[in-house]
PDB file of C-alpha atoms and ligand atoms in Angstrom:
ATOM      1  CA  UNK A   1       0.000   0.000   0.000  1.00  0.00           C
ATOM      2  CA  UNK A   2       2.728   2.679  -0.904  1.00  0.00           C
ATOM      3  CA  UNK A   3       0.348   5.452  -0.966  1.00  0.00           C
ATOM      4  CA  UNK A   4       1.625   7.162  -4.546  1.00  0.00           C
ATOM      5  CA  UNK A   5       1.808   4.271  -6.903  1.00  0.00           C
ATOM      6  CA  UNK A   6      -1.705   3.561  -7.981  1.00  0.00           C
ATOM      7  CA  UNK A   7      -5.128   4.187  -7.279  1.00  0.00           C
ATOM      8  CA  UNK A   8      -7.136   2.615  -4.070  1.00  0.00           C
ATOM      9  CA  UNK A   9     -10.231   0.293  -4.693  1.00  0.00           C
ATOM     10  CA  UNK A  10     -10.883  -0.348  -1.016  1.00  0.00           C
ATOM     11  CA  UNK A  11     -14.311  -2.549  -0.124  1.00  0.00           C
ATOM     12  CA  UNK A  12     -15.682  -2.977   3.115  1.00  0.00           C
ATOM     13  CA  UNK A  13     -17.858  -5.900   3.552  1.00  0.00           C
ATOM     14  CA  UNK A  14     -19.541  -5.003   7.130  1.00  0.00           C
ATOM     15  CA  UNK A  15     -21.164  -7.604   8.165  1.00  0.00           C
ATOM     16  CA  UNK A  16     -21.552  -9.510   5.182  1.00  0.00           C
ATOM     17  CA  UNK A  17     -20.046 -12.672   3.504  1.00  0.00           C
ATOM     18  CA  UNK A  18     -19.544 -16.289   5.148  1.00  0.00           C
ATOM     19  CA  UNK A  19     -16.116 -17.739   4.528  1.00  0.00           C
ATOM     20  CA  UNK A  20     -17.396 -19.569   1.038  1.00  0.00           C
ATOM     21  CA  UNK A  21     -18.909 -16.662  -0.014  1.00  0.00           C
ATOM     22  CA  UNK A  22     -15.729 -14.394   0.632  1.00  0.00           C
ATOM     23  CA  UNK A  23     -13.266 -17.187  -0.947  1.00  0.00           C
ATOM     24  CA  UNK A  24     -15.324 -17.565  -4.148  1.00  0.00           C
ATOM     25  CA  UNK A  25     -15.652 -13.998  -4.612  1.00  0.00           C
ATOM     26  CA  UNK A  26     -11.863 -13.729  -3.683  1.00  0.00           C
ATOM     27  CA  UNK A  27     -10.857 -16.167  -6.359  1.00  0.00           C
ATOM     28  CA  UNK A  28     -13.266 -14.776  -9.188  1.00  0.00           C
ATOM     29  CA  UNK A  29     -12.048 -11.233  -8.489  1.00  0.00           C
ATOM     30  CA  UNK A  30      -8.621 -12.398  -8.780  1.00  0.00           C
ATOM     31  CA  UNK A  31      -9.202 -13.790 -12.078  1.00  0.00           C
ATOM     32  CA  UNK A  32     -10.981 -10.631 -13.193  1.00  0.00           C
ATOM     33  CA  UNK A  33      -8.213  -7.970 -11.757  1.00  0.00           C
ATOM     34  CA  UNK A  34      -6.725  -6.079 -14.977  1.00  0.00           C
ATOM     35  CA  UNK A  35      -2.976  -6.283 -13.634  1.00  0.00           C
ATOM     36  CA  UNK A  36      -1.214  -2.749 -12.350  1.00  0.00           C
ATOM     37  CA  UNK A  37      -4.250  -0.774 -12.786  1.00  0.00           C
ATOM     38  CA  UNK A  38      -5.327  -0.224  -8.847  1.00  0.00           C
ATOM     39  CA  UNK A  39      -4.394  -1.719  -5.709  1.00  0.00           C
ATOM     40  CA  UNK A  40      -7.416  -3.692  -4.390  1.00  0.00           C
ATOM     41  CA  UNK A  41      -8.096  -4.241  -0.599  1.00  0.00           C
ATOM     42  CA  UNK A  42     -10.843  -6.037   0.728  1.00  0.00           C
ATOM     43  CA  UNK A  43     -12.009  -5.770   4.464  1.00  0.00           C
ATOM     44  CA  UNK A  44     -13.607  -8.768   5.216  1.00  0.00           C
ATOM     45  CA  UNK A  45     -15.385  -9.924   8.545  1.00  0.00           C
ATOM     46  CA  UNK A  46     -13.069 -11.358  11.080  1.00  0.00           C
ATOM     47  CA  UNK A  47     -14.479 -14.542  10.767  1.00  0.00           C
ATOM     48  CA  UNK A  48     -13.361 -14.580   6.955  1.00  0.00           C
ATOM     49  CA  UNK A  49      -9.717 -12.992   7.318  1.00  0.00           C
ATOM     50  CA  UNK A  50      -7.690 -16.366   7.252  1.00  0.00           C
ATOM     51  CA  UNK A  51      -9.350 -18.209   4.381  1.00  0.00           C
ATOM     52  CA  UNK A  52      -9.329 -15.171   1.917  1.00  0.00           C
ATOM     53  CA  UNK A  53      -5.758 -14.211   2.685  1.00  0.00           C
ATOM     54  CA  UNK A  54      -4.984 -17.573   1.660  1.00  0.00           C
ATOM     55  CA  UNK A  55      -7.343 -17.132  -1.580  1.00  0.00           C
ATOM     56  CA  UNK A  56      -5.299 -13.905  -1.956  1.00  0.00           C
ATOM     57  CA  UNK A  57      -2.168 -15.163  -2.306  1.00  0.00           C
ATOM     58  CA  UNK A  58      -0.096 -14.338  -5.126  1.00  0.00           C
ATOM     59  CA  UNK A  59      -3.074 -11.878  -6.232  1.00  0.00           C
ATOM     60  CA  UNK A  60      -3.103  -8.430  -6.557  1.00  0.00           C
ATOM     61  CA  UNK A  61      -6.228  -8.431  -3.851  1.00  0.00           C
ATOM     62  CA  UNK A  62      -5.086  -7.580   0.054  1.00  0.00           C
ATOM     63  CA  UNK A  63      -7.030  -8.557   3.074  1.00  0.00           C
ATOM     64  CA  UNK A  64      -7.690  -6.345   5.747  1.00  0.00           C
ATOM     65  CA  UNK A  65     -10.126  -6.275   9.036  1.00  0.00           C
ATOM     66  CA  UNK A  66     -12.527  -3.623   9.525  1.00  0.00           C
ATOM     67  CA  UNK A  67     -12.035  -3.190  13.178  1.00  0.00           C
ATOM     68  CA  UNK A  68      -9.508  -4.210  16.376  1.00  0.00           C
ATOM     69  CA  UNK A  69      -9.018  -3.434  19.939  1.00  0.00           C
ATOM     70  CA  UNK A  70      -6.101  -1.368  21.236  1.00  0.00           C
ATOM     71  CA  UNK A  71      -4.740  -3.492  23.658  1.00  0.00           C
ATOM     72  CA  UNK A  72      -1.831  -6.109  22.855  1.00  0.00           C
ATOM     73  CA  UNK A  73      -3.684  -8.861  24.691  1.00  0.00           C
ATOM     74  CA  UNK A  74      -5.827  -9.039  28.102  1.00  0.00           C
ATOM     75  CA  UNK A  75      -8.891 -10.326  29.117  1.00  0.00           C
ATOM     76  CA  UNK A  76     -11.219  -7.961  26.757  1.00  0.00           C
ATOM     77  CA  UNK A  77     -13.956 -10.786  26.010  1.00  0.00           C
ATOM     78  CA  UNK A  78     -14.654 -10.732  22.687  1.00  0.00           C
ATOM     79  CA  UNK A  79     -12.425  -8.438  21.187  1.00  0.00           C
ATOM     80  CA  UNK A  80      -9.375  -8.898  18.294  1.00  0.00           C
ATOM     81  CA  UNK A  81      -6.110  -7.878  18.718  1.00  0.00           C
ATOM     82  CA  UNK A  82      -3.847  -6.489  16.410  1.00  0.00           C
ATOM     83  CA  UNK A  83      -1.384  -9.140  16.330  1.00  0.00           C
ATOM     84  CA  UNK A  84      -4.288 -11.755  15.727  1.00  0.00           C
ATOM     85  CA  UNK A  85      -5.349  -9.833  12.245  1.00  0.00           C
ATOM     86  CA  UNK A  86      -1.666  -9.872  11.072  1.00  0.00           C
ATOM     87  CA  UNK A  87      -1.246 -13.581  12.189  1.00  0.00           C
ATOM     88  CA  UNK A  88      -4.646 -14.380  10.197  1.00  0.00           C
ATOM     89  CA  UNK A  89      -3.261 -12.712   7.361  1.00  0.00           C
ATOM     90  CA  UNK A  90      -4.610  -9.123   7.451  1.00  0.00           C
ATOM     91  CA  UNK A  91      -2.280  -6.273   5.799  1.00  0.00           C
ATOM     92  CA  UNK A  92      -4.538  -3.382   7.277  1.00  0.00           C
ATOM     93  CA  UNK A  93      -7.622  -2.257   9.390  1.00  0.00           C
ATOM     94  CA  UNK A  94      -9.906   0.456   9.058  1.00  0.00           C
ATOM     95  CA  UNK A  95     -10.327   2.506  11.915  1.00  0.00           C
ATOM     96  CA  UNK A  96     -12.446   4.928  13.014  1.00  0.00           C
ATOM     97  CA  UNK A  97     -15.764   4.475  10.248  1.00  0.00           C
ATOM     98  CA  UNK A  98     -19.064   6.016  11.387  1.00  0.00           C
ATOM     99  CA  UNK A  99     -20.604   2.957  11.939  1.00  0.00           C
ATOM    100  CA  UNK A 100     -18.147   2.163  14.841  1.00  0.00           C
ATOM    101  CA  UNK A 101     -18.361   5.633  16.097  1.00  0.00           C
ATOM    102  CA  UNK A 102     -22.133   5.288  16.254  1.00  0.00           C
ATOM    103  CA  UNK A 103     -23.217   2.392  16.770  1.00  0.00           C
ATOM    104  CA  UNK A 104     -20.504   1.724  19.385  1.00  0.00           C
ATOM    105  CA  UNK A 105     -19.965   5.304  20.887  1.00  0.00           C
ATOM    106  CA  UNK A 106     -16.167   5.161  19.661  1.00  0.00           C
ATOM    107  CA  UNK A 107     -14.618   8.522  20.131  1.00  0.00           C
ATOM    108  CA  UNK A 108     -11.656  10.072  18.825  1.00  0.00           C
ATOM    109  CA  UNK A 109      -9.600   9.148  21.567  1.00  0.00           C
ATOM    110  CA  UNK A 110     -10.013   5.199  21.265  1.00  0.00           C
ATOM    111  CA  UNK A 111      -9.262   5.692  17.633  1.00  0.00           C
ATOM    112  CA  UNK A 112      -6.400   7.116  17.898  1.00  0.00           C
ATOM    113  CA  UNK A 113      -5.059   4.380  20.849  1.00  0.00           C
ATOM    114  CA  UNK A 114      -6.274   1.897  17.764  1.00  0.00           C
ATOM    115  CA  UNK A 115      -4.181   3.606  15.493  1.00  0.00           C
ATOM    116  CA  UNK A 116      -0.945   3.596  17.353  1.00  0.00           C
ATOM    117  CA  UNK A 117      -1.551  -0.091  18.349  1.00  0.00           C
ATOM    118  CA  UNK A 118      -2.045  -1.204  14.685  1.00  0.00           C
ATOM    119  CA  UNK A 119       0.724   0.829  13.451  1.00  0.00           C
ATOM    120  CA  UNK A 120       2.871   0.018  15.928  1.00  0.00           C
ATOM    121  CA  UNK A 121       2.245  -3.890  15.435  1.00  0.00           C
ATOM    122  CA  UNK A 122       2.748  -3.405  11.595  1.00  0.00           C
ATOM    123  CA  UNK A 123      -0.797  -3.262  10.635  1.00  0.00           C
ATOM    124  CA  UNK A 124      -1.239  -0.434   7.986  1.00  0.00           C
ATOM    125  CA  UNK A 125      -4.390   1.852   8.994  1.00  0.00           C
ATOM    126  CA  UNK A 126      -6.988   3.683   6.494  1.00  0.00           C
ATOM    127  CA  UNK A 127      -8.614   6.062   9.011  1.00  0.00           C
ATOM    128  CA  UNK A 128     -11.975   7.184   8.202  1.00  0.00           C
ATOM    129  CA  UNK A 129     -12.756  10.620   9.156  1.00  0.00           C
ATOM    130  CA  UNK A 130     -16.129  12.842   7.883  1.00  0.00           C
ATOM    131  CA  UNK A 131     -18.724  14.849   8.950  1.00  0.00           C
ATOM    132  CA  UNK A 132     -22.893  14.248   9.541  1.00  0.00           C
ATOM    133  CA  UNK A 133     -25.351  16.290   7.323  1.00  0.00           C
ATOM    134  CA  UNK A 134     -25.779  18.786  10.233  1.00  0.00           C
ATOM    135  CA  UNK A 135     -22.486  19.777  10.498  1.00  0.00           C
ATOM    136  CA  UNK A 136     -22.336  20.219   6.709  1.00  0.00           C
ATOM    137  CA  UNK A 137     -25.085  22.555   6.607  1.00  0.00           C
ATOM    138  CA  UNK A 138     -23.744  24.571   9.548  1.00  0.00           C
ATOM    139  CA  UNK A 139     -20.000  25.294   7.591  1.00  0.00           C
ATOM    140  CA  UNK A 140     -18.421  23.161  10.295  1.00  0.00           C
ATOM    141  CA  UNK A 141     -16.789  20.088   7.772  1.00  0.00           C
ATOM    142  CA  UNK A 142     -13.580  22.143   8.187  1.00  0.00           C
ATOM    143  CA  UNK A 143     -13.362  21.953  12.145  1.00  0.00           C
ATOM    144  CA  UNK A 144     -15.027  18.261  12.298  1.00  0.00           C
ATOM    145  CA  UNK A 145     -12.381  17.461  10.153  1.00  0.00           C
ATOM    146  CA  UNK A 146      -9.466  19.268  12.069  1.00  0.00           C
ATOM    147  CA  UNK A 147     -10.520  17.844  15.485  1.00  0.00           C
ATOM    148  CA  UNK A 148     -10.989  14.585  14.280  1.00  0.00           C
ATOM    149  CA  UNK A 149      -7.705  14.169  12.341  1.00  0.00           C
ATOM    150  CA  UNK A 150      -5.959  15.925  15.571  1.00  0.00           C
ATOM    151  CA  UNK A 151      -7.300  13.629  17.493  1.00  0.00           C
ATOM    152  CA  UNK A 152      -7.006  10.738  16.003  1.00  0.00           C
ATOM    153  CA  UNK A 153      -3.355  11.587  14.823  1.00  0.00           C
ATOM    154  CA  UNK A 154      -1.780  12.379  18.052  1.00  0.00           C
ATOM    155  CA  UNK A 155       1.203  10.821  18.804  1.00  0.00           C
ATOM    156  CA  UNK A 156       1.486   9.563  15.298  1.00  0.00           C
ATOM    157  CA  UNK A 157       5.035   9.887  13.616  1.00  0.00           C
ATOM    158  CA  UNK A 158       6.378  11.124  10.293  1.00  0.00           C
ATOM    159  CA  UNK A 159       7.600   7.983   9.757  1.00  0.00           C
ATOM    160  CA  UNK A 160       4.058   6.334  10.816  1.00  0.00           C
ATOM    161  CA  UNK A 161       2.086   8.459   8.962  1.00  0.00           C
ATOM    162  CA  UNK A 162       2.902   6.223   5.696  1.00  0.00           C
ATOM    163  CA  UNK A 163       1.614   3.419   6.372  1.00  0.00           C
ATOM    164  CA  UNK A 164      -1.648   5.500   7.113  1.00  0.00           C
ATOM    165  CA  UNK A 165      -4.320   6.362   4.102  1.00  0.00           C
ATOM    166  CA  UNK A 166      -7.152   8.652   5.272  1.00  0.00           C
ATOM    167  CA  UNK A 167     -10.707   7.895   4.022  1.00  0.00           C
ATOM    168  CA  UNK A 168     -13.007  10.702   3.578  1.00  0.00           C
ATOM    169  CA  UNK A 169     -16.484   9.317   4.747  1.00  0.00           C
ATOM    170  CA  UNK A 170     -19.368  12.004   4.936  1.00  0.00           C
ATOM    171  CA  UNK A 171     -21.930  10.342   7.201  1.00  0.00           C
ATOM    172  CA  UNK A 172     -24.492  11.699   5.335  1.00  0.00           C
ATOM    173  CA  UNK A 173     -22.779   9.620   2.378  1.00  0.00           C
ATOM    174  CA  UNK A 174     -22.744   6.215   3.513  1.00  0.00           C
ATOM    175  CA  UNK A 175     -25.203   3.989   2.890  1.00  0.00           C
ATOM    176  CA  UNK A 176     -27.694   6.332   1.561  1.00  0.00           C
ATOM    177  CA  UNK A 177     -27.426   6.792  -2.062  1.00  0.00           C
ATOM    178  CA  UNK A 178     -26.490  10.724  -1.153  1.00  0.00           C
ATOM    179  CA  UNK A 179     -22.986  10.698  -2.882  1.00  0.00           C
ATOM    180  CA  UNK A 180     -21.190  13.576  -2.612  1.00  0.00           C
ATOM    181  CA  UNK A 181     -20.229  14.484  -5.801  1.00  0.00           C
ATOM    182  CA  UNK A 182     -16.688  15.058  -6.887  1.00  0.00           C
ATOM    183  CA  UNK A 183     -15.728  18.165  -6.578  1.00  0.00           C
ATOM    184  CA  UNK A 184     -17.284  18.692  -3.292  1.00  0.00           C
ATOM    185  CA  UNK A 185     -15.281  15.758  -2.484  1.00  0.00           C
ATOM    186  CA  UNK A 186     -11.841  17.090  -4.254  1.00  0.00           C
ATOM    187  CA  UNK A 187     -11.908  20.509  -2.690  1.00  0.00           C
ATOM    188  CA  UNK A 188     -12.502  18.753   0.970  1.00  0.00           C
ATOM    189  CA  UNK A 189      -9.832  16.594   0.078  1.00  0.00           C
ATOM    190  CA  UNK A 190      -7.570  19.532  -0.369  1.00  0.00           C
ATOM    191  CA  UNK A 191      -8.934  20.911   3.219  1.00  0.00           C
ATOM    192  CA  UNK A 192      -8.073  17.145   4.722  1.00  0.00           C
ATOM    193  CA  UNK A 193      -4.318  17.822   3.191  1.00  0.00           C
ATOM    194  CA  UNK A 194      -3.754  21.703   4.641  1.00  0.00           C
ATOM    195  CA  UNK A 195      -4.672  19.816   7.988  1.00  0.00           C
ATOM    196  CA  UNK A 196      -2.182  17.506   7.597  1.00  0.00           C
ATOM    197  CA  UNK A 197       0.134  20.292   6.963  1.00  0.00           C
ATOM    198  CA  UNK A 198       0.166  21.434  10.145  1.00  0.00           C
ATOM    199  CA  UNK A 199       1.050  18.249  11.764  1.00  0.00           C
ATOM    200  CA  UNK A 200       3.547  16.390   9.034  1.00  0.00           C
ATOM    201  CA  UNK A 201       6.118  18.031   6.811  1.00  0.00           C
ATOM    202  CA  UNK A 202       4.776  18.926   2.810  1.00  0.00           C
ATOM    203  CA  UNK A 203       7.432  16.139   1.983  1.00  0.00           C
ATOM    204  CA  UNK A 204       5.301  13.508   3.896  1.00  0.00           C
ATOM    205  CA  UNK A 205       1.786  15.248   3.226  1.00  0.00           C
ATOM    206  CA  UNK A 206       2.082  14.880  -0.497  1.00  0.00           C
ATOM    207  CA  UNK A 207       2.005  11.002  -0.432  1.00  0.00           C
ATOM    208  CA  UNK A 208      -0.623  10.640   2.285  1.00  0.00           C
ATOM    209  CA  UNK A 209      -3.300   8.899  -0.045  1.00  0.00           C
ATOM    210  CA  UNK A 210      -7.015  10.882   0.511  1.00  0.00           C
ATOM    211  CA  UNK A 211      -9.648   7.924  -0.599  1.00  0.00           C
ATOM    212  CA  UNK A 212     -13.458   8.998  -1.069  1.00  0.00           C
ATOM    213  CA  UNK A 213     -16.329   6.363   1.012  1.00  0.00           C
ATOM    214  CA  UNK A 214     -19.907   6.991   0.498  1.00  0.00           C
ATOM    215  CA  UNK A 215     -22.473   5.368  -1.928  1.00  0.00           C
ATOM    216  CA  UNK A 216     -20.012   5.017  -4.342  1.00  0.00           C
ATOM    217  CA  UNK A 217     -21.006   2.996  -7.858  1.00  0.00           C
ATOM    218  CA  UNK A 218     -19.745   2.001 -10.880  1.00  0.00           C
ATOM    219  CA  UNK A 219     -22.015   5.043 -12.459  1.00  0.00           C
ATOM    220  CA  UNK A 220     -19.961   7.441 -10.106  1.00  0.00           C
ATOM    221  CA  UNK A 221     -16.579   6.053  -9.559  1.00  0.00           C
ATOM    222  CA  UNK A 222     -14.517   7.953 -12.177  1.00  0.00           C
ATOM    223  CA  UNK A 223     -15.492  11.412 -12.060  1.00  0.00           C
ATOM    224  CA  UNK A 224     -14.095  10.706  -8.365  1.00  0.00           C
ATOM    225  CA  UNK A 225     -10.689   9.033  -9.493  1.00  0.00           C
ATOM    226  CA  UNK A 226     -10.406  11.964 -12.281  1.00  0.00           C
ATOM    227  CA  UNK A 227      -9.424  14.555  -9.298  1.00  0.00           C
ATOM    228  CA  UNK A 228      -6.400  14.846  -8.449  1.00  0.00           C
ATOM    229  CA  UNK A 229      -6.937  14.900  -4.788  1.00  0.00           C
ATOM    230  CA  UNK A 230      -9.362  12.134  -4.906  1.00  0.00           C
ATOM    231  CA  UNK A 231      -6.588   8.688  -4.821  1.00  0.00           C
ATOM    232  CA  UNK A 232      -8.841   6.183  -4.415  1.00  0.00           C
ATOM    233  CA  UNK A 233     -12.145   4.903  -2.991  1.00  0.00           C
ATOM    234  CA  UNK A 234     -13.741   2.678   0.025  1.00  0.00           C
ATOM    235  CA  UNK A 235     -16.487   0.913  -1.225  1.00  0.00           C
ATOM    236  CA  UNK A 236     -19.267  -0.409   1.200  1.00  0.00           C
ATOM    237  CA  UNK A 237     -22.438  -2.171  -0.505  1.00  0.00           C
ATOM    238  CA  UNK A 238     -21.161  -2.125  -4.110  1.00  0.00           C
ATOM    239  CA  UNK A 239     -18.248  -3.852  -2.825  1.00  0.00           C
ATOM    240  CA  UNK A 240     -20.890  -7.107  -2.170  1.00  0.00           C
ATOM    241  CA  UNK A 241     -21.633  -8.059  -5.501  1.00  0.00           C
ATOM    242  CA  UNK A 242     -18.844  -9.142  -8.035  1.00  0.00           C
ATOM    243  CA  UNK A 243     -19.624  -7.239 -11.107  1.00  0.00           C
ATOM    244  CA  UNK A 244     -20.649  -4.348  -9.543  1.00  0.00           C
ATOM    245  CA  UNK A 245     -17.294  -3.758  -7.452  1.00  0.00           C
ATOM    246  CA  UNK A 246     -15.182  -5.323 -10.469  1.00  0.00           C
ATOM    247  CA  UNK A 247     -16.512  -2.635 -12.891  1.00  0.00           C
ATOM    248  CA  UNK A 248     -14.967  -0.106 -10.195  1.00  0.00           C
ATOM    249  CA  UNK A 249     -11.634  -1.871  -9.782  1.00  0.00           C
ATOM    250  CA  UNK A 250     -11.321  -2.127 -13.575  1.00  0.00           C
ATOM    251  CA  UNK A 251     -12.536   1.342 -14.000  1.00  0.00           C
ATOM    252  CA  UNK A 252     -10.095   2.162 -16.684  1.00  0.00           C
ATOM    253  CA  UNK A 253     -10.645  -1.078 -18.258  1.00  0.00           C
ATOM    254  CA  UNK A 254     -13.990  -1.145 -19.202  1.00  0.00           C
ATOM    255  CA  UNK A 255     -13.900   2.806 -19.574  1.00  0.00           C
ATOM    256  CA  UNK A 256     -11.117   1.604 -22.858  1.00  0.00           C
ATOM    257  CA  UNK A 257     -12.959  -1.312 -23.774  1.00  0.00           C
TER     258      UNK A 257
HETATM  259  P1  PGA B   1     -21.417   2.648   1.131  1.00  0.00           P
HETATM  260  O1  PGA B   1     -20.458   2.491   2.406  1.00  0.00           O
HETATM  261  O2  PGA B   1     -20.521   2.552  -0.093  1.00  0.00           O
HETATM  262  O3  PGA B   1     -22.370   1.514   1.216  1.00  0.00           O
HETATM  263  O4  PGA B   1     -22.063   3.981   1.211  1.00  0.00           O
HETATM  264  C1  PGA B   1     -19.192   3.085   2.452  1.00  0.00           C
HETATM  265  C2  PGA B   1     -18.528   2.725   3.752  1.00  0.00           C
HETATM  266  O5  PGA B   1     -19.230   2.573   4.757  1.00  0.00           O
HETATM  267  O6  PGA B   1     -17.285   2.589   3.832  1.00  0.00           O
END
């Protein structure tokens, strides 16, 4: 996941997907990648990591968890730990989505002790950051966005920050069939890097990939990846079905063919 080589096709299953499910859609999505044209990674249920990592083997598909604890180990009944995903075979966890900071009051500050801990175990991160409808309307994206990538950030390194891709989720976005449309997306994009800018050097900045999450389809994928702010995309329910998130990864592909 070197941030500046190619563009992002992220999916996040959710709760979706049994472990035959996830390996036959694995395997047929391997078959179907166009080679060097995006790097794909798939978060999968926990139940599901080990089998498709195997299936991904040797693919250009990466498996990745959509959620850990921030301990190293204790007695946190029924929680993951970060060394468990990387010892199932997960390359990265997302961290931070609105569903977890809804659904299971996370705040900013639990991210960011999630963040360290996967960073620091060798997980790569994509943090998802964004703001609800509300806070739209009232002009406050810019200071949602500030105090949630402060937050979130703290304590994380230069050096750390690499292995990190931010995902730009508007609540209002997910799940709803309200996309935001591309350049609202590209020009908050830009606002997510000037943030950055006053925690990392322009060097570091530069490379931090900025992916786009909310009702994205195959209808609206590239006018997203045509901005060049806009490096990629996390992809909840068109990520389910095979065609539908293949005609995103092979974007370019089908746009040529
Ligand atoms: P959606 O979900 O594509 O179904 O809107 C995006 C996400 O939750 O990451």
């Amino acid at each position: 996941m070197e941030s500046e080589a190619s563009v992002i096709i992220a999916g996040n299953w959710k709760m979706y997907k049994t472990n035959i499910e996830a390996v036959d859609f694995i395997r047929k999505l391997g078959e179907k990648i166009a080679p060097t044209k995006a790097q794909v990674l798939l978060a999968v249920p926990f139940t599901a990591i080990a089998p498709a990592a195997k299936e991904a083997e040797g693919s250009l598909i990466e498996i990745g968890a959509q959620n850990m604890n921030d301990a190293s180990e204790g007695a946190f009944t029924g929680e993951v730990a970060a060394k468990m995903l990387i010892d199932a075979g997960a390359k990265f966890v997302i961290l931070g989505h609105s569903e977890r900071r809804r659904y299971f009051n996370e705040d900013d500050a639990f991210i960011n002790r999630k963040v360290k801990r996967a960073l620091k175990e060798g997980l790569k991160v994509i943090l998802c950051v964004g703001e609800s409808l509300s806070e739209r309307e009232a002009e406050k994206t810019e200071e949602i966005l500030q105090n949630q990538l402060k937050a979130c950030l703290d304590g994380v390194s230069e050096n750390d920050i690499k292995h990190l891709i931010i995902a730009y989720e508007p609540v209002w976005a997910i799940g709803t069939g309200l996309n935001a449309t591309a350049p609202v997306v590209e020009e908050t994009h830009l606002v997510i890097r000037q943030i950055l800018a006053t925690l990392y050097s322009e060097e570091v900045v530069k490379k931090v990939s900025i992916i786009y999450g909310g009702s994205v389809k195959p209808a609206n994928a590239q006018a997203y990846i045509d901005e060049p702010n806009i490096d990629g995309l996390l992809v909840g329910g068109a990520s389910l079905d095979l065609d539908t998130f293949d005609q995103i990864v092979n974007y370019q592909h089908h746009a040529n063919t």
